[in-house]
Coordinates of C-alpha atoms in Angstrom, one line a residue:
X1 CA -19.2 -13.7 -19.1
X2 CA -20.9 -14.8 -15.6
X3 CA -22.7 -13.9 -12.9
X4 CA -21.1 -14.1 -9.2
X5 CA -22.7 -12.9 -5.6
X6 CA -20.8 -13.3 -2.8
X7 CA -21.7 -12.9 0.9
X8 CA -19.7 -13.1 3.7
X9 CA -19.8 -12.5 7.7
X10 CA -17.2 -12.3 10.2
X11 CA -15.9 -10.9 13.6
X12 CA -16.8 -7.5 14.7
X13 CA -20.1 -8.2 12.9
X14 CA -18.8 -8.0 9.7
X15 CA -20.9 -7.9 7.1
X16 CA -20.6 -8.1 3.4
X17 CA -22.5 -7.7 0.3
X18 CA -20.7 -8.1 -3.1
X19 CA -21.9 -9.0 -6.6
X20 CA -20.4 -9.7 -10.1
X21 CA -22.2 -9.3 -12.7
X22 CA -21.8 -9.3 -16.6
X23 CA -24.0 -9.7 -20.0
X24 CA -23.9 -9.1 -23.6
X25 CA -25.5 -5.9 -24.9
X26 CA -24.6 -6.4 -28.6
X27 CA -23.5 -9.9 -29.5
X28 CA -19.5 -9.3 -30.4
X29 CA -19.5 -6.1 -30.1
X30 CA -20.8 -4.5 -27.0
X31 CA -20.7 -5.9 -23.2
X32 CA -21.6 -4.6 -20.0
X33 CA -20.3 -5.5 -16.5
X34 CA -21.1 -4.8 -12.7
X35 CA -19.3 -4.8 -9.6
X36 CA -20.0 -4.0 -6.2
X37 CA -19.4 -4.4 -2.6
X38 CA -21.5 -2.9 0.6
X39 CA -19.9 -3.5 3.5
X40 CA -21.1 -2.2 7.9
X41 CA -18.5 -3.7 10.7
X42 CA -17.6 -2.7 13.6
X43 CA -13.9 -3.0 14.2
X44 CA -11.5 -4.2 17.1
X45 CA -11.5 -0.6 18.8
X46 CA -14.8 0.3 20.4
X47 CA -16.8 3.0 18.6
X48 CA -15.0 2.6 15.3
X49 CA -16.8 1.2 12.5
X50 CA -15.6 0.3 9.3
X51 CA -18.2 0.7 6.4
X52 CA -18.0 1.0 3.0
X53 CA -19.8 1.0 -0.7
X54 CA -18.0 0.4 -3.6
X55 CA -19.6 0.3 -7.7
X56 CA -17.7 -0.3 -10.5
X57 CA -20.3 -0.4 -13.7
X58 CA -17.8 -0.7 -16.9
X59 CA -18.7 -0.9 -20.9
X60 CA -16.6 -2.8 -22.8
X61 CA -17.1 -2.0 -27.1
X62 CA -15.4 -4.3 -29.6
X63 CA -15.8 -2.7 -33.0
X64 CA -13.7 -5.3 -34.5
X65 CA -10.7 -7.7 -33.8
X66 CA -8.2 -5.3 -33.4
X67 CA -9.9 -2.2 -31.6
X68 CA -10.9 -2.3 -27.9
X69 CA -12.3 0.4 -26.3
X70 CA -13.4 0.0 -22.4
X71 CA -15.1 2.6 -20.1
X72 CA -15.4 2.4 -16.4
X73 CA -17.0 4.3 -13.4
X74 CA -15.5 3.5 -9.7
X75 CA -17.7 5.5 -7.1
X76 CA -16.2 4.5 -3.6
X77 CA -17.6 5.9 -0.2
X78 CA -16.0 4.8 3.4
X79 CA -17.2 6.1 6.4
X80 CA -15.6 5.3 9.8
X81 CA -13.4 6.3 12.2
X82 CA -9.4 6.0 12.1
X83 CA -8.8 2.3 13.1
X84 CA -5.5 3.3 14.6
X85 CA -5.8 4.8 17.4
X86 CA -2.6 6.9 19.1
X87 CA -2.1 5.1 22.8
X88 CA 0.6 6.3 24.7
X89 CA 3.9 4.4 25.1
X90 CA 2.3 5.1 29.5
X91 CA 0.4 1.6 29.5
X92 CA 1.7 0.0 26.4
X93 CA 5.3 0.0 26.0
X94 CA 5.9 1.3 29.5
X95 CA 4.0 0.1 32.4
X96 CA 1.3 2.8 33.4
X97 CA 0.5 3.6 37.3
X98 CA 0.6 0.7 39.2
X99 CA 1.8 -1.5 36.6
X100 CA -1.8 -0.7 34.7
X101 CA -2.3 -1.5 31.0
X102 CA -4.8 -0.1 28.3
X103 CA -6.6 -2.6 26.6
X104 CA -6.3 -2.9 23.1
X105 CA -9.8 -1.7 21.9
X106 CA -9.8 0.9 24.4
X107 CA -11.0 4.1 22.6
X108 CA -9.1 7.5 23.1
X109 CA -10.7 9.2 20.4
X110 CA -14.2 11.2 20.9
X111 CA -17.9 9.3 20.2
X112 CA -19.4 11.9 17.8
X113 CA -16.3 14.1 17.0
X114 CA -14.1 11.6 15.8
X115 CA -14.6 10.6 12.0
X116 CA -12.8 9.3 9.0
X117 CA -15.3 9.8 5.3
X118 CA -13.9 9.2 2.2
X119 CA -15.9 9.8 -1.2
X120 CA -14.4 9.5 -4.5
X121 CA -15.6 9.1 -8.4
X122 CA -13.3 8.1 -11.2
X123 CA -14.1 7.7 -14.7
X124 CA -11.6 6.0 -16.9
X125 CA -11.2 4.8 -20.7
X126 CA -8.8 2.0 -21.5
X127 CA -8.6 1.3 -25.8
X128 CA -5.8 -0.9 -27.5
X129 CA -6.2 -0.8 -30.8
X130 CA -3.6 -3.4 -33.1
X131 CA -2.5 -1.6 -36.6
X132 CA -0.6 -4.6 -37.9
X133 CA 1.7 -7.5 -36.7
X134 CA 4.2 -4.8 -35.5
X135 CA 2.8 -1.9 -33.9
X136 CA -0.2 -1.9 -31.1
X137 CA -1.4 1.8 -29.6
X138 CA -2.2 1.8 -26.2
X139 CA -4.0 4.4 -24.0
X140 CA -5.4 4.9 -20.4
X141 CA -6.9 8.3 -19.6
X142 CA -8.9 9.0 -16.2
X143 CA -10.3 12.0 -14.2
X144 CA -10.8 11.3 -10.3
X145 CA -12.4 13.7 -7.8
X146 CA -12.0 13.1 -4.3
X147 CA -12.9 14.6 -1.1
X148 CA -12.0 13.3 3.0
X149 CA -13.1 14.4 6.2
X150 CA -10.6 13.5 9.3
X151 CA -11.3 14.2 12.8
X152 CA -9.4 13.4 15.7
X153 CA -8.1 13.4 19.3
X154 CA -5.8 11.9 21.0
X155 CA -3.4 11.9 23.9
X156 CA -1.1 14.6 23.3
X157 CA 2.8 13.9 22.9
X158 CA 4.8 15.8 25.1
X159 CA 8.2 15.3 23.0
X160 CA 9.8 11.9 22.4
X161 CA 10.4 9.4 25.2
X162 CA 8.4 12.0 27.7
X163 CA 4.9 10.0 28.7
X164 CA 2.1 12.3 29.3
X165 CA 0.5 10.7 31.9
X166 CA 0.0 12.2 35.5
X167 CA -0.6 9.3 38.4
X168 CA -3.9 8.9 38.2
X169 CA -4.4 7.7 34.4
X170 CA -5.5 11.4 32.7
X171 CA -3.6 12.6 29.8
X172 CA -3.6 15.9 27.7
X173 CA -5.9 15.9 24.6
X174 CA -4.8 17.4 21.0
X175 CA -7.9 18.0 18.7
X176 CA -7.5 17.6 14.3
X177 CA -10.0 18.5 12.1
X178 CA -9.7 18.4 8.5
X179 CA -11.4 18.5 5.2
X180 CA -9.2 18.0 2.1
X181 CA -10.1 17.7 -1.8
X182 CA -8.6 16.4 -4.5
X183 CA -8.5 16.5 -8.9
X184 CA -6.8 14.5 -10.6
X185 CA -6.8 14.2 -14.9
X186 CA -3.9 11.9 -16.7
X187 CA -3.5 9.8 -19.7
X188 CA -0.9 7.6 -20.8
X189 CA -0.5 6.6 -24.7
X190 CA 1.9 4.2 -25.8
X191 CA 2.8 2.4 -28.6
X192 CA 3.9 -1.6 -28.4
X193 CA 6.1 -2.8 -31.4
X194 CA 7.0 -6.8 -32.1
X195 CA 9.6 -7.1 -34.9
X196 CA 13.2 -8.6 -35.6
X197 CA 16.4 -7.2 -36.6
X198 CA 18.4 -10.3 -37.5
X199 CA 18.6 -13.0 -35.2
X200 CA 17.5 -10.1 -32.3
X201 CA 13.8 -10.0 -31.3
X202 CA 12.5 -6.6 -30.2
X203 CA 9.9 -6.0 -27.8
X204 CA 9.5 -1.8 -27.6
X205 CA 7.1 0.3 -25.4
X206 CA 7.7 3.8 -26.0
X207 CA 5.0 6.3 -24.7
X208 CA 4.2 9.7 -22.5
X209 CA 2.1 9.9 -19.5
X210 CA 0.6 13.2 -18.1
X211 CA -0.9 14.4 -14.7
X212 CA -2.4 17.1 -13.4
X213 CA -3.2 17.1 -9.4
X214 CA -4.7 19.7 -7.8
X215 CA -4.8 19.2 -3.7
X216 CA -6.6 21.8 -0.7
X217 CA -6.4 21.1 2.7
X218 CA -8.4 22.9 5.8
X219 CA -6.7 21.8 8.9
X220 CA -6.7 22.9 12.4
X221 CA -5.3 22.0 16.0
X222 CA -6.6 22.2 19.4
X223 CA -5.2 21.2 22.9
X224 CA -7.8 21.3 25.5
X225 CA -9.1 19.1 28.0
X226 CA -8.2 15.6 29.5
X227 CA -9.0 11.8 28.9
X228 CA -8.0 8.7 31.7
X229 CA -6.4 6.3 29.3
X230 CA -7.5 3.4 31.8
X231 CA -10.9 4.6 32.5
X232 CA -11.8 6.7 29.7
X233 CA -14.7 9.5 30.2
X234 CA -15.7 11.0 26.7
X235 CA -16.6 14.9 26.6
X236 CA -13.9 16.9 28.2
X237 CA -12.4 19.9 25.9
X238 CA -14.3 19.0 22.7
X239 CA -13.6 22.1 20.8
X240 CA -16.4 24.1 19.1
X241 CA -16.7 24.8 15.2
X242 CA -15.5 28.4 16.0
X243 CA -12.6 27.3 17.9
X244 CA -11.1 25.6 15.0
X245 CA -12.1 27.8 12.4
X246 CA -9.9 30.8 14.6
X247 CA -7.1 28.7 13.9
X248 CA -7.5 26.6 10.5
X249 CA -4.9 26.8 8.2
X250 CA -5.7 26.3 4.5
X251 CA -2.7 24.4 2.2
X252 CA -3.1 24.0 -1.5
X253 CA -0.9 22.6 -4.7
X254 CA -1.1 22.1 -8.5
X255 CA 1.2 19.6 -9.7
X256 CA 1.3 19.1 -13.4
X257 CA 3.9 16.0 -14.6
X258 CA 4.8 14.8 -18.3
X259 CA 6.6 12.1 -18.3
X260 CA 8.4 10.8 -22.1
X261 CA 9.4 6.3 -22.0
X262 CA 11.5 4.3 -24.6
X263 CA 11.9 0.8 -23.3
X264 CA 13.1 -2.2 -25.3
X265 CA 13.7 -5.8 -24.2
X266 CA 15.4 -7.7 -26.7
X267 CA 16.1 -12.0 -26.8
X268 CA 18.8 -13.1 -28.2
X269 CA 19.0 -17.5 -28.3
X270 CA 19.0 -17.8 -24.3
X271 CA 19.4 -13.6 -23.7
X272 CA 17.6 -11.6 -22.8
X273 CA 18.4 -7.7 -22.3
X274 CA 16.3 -4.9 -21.2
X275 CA 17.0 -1.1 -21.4
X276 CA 15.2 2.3 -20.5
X277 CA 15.1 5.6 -20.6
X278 CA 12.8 7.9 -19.0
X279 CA 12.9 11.9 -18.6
X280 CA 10.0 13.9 -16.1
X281 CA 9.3 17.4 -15.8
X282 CA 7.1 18.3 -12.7
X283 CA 6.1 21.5 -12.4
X284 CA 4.5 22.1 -9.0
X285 CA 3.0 25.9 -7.8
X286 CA 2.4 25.5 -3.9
X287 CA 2.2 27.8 -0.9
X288 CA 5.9 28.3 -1.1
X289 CA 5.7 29.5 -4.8
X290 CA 6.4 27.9 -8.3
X291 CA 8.7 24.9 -8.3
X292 CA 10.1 23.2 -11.7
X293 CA 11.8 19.6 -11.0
X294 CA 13.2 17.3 -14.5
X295 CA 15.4 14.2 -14.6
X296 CA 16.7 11.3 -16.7
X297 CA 16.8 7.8 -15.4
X298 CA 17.7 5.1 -17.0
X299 CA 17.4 1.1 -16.1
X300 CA 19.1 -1.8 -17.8
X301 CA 18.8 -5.6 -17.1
X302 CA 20.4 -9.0 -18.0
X303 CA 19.5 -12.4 -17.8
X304 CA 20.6 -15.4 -19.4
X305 CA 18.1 -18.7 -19.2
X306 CA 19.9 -21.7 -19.1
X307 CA 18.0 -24.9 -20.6
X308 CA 17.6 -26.7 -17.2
X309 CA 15.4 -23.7 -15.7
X310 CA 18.3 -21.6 -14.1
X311 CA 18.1 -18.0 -14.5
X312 CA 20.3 -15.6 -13.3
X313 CA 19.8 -12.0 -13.8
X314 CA 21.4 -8.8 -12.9
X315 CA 19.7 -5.0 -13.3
X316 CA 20.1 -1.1 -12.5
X317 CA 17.3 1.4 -12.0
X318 CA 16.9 5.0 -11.3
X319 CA 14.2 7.0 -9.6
X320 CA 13.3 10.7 -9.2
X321 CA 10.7 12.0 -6.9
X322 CA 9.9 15.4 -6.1
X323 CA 10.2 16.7 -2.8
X324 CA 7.8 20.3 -2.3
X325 CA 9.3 23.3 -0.2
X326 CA 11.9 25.4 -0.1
X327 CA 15.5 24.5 1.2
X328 CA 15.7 26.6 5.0
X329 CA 20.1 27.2 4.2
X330 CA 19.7 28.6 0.3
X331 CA 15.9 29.3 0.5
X332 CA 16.7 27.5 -3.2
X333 CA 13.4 24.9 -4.3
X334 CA 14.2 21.6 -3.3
X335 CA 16.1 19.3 -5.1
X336 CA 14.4 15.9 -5.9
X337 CA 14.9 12.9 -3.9
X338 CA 16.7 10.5 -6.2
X339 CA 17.8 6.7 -5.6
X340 CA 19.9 3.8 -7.4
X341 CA 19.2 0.1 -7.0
X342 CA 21.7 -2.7 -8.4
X343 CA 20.1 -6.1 -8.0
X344 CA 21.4 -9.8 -8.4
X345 CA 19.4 -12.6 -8.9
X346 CA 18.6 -16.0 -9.9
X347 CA 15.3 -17.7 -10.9
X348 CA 14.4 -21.2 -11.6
X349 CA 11.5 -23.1 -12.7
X350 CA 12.5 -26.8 -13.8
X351 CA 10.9 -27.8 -17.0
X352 CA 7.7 -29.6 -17.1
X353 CA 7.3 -28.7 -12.6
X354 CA 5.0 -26.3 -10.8
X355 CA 8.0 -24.9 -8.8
X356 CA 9.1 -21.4 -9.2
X357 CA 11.4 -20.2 -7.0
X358 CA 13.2 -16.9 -7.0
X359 CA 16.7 -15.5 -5.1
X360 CA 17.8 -11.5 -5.0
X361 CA 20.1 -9.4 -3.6
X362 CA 19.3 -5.5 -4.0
X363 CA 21.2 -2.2 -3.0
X364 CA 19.4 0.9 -2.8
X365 CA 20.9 4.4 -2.1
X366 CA 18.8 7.2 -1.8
X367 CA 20.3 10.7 -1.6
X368 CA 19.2 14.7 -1.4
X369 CA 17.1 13.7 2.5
X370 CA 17.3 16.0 4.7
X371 CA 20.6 16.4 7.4
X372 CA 21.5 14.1 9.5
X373 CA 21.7 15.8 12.9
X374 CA 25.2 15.5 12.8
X375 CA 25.5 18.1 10.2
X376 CA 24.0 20.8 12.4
X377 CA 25.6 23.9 9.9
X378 CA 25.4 22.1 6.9
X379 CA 25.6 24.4 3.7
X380 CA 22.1 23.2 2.8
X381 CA 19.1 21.4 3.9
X382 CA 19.3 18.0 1.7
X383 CA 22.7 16.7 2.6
X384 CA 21.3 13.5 3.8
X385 CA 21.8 9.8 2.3
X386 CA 20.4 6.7 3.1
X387 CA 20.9 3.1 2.0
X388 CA 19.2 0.0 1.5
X389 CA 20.5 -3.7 1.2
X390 CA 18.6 -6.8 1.5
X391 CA 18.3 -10.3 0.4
X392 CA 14.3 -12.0 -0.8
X393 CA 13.6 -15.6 -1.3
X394 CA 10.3 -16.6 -2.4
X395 CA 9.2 -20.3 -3.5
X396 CA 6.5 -21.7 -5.0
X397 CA 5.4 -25.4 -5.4
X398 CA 2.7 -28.2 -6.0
X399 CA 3.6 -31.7 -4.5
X400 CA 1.5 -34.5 -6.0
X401 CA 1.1 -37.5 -3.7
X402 CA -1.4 -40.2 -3.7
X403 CA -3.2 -38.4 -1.2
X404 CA -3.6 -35.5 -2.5
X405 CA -1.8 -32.2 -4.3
X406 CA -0.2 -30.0 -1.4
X407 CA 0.8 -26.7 -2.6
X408 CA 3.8 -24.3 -0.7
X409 CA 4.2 -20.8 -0.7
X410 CA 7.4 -19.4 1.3
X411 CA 9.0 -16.3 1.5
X412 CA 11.9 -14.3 3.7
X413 CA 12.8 -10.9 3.2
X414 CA 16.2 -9.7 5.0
X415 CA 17.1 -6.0 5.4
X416 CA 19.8 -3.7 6.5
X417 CA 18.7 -0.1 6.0
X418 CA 20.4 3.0 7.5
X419 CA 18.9 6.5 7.6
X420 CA 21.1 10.0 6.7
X421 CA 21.3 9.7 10.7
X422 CA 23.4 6.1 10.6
X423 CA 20.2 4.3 12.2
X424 CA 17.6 1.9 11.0
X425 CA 14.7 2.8 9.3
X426 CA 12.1 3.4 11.9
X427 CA 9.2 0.7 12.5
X428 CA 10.8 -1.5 9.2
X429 CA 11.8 -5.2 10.1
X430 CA 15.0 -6.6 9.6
X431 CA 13.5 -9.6 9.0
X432 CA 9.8 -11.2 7.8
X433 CA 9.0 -14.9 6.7
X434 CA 5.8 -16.4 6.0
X435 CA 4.8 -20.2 5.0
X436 CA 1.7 -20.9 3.3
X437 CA 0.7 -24.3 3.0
X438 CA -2.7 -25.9 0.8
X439 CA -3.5 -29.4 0.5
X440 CA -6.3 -30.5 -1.9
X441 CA -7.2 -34.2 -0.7
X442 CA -7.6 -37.0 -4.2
X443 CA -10.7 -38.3 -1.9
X444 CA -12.3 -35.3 -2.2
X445 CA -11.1 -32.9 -5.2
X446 CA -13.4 -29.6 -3.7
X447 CA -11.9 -29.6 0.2
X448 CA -8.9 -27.1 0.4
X449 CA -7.1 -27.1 4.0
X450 CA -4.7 -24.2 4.3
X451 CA -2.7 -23.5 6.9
X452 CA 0.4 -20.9 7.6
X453 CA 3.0 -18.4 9.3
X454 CA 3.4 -15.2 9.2
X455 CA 6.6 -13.8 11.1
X456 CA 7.4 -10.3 11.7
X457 CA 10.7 -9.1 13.0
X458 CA 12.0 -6.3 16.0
X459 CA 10.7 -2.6 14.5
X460 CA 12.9 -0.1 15.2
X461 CA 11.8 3.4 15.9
X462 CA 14.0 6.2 16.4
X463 CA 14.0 10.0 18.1
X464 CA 15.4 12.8 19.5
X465 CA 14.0 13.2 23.4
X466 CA 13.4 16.5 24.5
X467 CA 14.0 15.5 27.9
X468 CA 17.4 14.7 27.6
X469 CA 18.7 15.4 23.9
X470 CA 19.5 12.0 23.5
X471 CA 18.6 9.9 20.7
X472 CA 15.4 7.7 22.4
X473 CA 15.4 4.1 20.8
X474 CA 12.0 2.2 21.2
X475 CA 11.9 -1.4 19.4
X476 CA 9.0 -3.2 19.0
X477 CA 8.7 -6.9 19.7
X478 CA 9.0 -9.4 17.1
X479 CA 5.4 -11.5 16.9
X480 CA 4.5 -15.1 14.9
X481 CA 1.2 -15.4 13.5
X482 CA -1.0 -18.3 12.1
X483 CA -3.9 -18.5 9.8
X484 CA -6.2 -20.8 8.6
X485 CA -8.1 -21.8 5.8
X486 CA -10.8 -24.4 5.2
X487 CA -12.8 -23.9 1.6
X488 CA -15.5 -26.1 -0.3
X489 CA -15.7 -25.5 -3.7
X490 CA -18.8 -27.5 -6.4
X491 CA -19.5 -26.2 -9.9
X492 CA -21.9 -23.1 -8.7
X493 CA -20.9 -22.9 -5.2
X494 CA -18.1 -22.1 -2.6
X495 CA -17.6 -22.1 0.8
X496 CA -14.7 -20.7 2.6
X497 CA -13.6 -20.3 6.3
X498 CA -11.1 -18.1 7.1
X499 CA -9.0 -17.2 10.2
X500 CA -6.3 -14.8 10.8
X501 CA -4.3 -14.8 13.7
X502 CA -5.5 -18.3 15.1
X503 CA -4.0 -18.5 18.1
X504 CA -5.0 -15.2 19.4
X505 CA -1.5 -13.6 19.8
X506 CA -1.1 -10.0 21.4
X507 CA 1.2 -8.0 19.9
X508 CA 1.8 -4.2 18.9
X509 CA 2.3 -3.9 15.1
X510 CA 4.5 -0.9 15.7
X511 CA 5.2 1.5 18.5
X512 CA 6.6 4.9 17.7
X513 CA 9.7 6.9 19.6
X514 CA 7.2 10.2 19.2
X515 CA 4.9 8.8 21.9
X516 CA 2.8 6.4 20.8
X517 CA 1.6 2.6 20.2
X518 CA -0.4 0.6 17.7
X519 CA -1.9 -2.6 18.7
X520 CA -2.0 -5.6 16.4
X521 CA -4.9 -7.3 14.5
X522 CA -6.8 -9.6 17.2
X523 CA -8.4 -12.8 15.8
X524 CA -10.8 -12.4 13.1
X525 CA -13.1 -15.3 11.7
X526 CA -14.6 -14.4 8.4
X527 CA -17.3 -16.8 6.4
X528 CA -17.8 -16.4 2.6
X529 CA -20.0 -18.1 0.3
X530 CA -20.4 -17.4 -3.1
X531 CA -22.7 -18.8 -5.6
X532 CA -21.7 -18.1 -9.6
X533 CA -24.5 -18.7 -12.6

């Protein structure tokens, strides 16, 4: 139990309040805790802000050594405006009029139409409570309500690859407005069992999880008016309250989902061999009517750990997830979106080191997407397949030197996805790296310097122009970031600096074949001190 307040304040006038706080209402038996953060910033955009409060009080009742029994409140409130703002490829990708450009925090949205709330309250009881040295019951149940207010303009697309942009700058606007509301009740209870059979040592978790979702969503469009994307004037076309209401269109769903587990991971000398088995029934009643999904999925694994830290492993999985609608060819329910993953990989952590290092290979196919366009009279809507293979390497490790201990953190994912249509995924790297490096000087044990890399690869967006019926391929750069980190730690206090994006690099984190660009994070210093009694 302790007591922790943190402030911190960074770029864009970010400011933040947060505080930690726990005590002991019954000695052994009954404790309380407090958490909570207040946060006002601005963001990089102009007229965005980014505030938010966030409190998690908890109780925590121990009725004995065996039974615990925790109950928590999470209220969470965000008001702001969407920090992603849709700029055309004109001025971004492509060179505008004149070879212009649009800034990066240059606003396209509306000053006091434009809003992004979120409010939501969650109440949820964790208990484990330990029968004997076999069996342990388990059990989560929570109830969330949730509610979100979204309004938004924006440059109008006028089909893929066809800027919108007359000579002079102005663009089309399309106006969203939407309120949505959510419910959401589930539990999961499970039961943990610890035994032998022979020389085999079990470790079971068998349980069943249930969910009920009920969603509603009041949406409307408008396309009026006009906005210069190098000059912007706010207040042209702004659509009234009645405007949208002629057009709102209301969208609803309740989802209910039982879900029965076995799983049982059992050692064997050096072995070690997992297995499970998992059926779902989702029953969903939406706009399109009532709509009944089940499946059985399975997942096995195998790894043998050899005594000099070497690990190799292989494993299987199976997914299910529900896709809502009817199919347009059978006017059938869809079918659920299922996928396979086989992965190979090694791990190894010499004895008696602080390395870890880990090497995979995975294969994912996922099947029932929708047609590829080169199935144009297919005999139904979900003859699509896609694949996924890649390769991840991460590392971890603590050199001790007489200066100091210098601690490494590296990772590189590789991928090679295809889409039902034969192309990459849109906007996913191929490839991402990062290098984290921390050195804690012997001279003085509370400085940490950190320093890394972050590296993100070409993005890949694909779509079918209008203009020309071709497929339109726009790829976004590749971009190398570095950060920094400079922290003071005593007994009671801590000081830390840190910056992301040091150098200031420019970059789009993904541009989009629809019509549209997203710049990347500009430099942002943050300042956090935190004092614990």
């Amino acid at each position: 139990l302790g007591q922790e307040i943190v402030a911190s304040y960074g770029t864009h006038e970010r400011a933040e309040l947060a505080g930690d706080f726990s005590t002991t209402l019954i000695e052994d038996t009954l404790y309380a805790r407090f958490v909570g953060v207040a946060r006002d910033s601005d963001t990089q955009v102009d007229y965005v802000n980014d505030d938010a409060i966030s409190l998690a009080p908890s109780l925590t009742w121990t009725p004995g050594d065996d039974t615990q029994i925790t109950l928590l409140l999470n209220y969470d409130d965000r008001d702001g405006d969407a920090a992603g703002q849709f700029l055309p490829l004109t001025g971004t990708y492509y060179p505008g009029p004149n070879g212009q450009t649009i800034e990066p925090s240059t606003y396209l949205g509306e000053p006091g139409f434009n809003t992004y709330q979120t409010e939501s309250t969650a109440l949820t009881v964790i208990g484990t409570h330990r029968l004997n040295d076999i069996f342990t019951l388990e059990g989560t149940a929570r109830w969330r309500d949730s509610s979100s207010t979204y309004r938004q303009t924006w440059v109008s697309f006028a089909g893929t690859g066809m800027p919108r942009i007359d000579a002079d700058g102005n663009g089309a606007r399309t106006w969203y407005d939407s309120t949505a509301s959510s419910k959401q009740l589930a539990f999961d209870a499970r039961v943990r069992a610890d035994f032998m059979t022979g020389a085999f040592e079990h470790e079971v978790l068998a349980g069943m999880n249930y969910q009920d979702v009920e969603l509603e969503n009041a949406r409307a469009y408008q396309y009026q008016g006009v906005i210069n994307v190098f000059e912007p004037v706010y207040g042209d076309g702004v659509p009234t309250q009645a405007e949208f209401d002629a057009v709102r269109s209301v969208t609803s769903g309740d989802t209910d989902y039982w879900g029965f587990y076995l799983h049982d991971q059992i050692s064997w000398g050096n072995w070690i061999f997992n297995a499970g088995l998992r059926t779902d029934d989702v029953s969903n009643l939406a706009v399109t009517g009532p709509q009944d999904d089940d499946a059985v999925s399975y997942s096995v694994g195998l790894l043998y750990a050899f005594d000099n830290g070497v690990s190799p492993y292989v494993s299987y999985a199976e997914s299910f997830e529900p896709v809502i609608g009817n199919d347009n060819v059978t006017n059938a329910p869809l079918k659920p979106r299922e996928g396979e993953q086989v992965e190979i990989g090694v791990k190894y952590q010499p004895v008696g080191t602080q390395t870890y290092v880990t090497l995979a290979y995975f294969d994912i196919t996922q099947t029932n997407l929708p047609n590829p366009v080169a199935l144009p009279t297919a005999s139904s809507q979900q003859e699509g397949e896609a694949s996924i293979t890649g390769f991840e390497f991460e590392g971890v490790t603590t050199v001790e030197t007489a200066l100091g201990d210098l601690k490494l953190d590296a990772a590189l994912t590789l991928l090679d996805t295809e889409d039902a249509n034969g192309l990459p995924f849109s906007v996913i790297p191929d490839e991402q790296a990062s290098l984290w490096a921390e050195f804690r000087p012997t001279a003085i044990d509370a400085l940490r310097i950190g320093a890394g890399v972050r590296y993100v690869g070409e993005r890949e967006s694909n779509g079918l122009s209008l203009a020309t019926g071709d497929i339109l391929t726009i790829v976004s750069d590749s971009y190398t970031l570095a950060d920094l980190l400079v922290a003071y730690e005593l007994e009671d206090w801590s000081v830390a600096l840190n910056v992301r994006n040091l150098f200031y690099e420019e970059y789009y984190a993904t541009c989009l074949a629809r019509g549209d660009c997203f710049p990347g994070e500009e430099r942002t210093v943050n300042l956090r001190v935190a004092r614990r009694f």
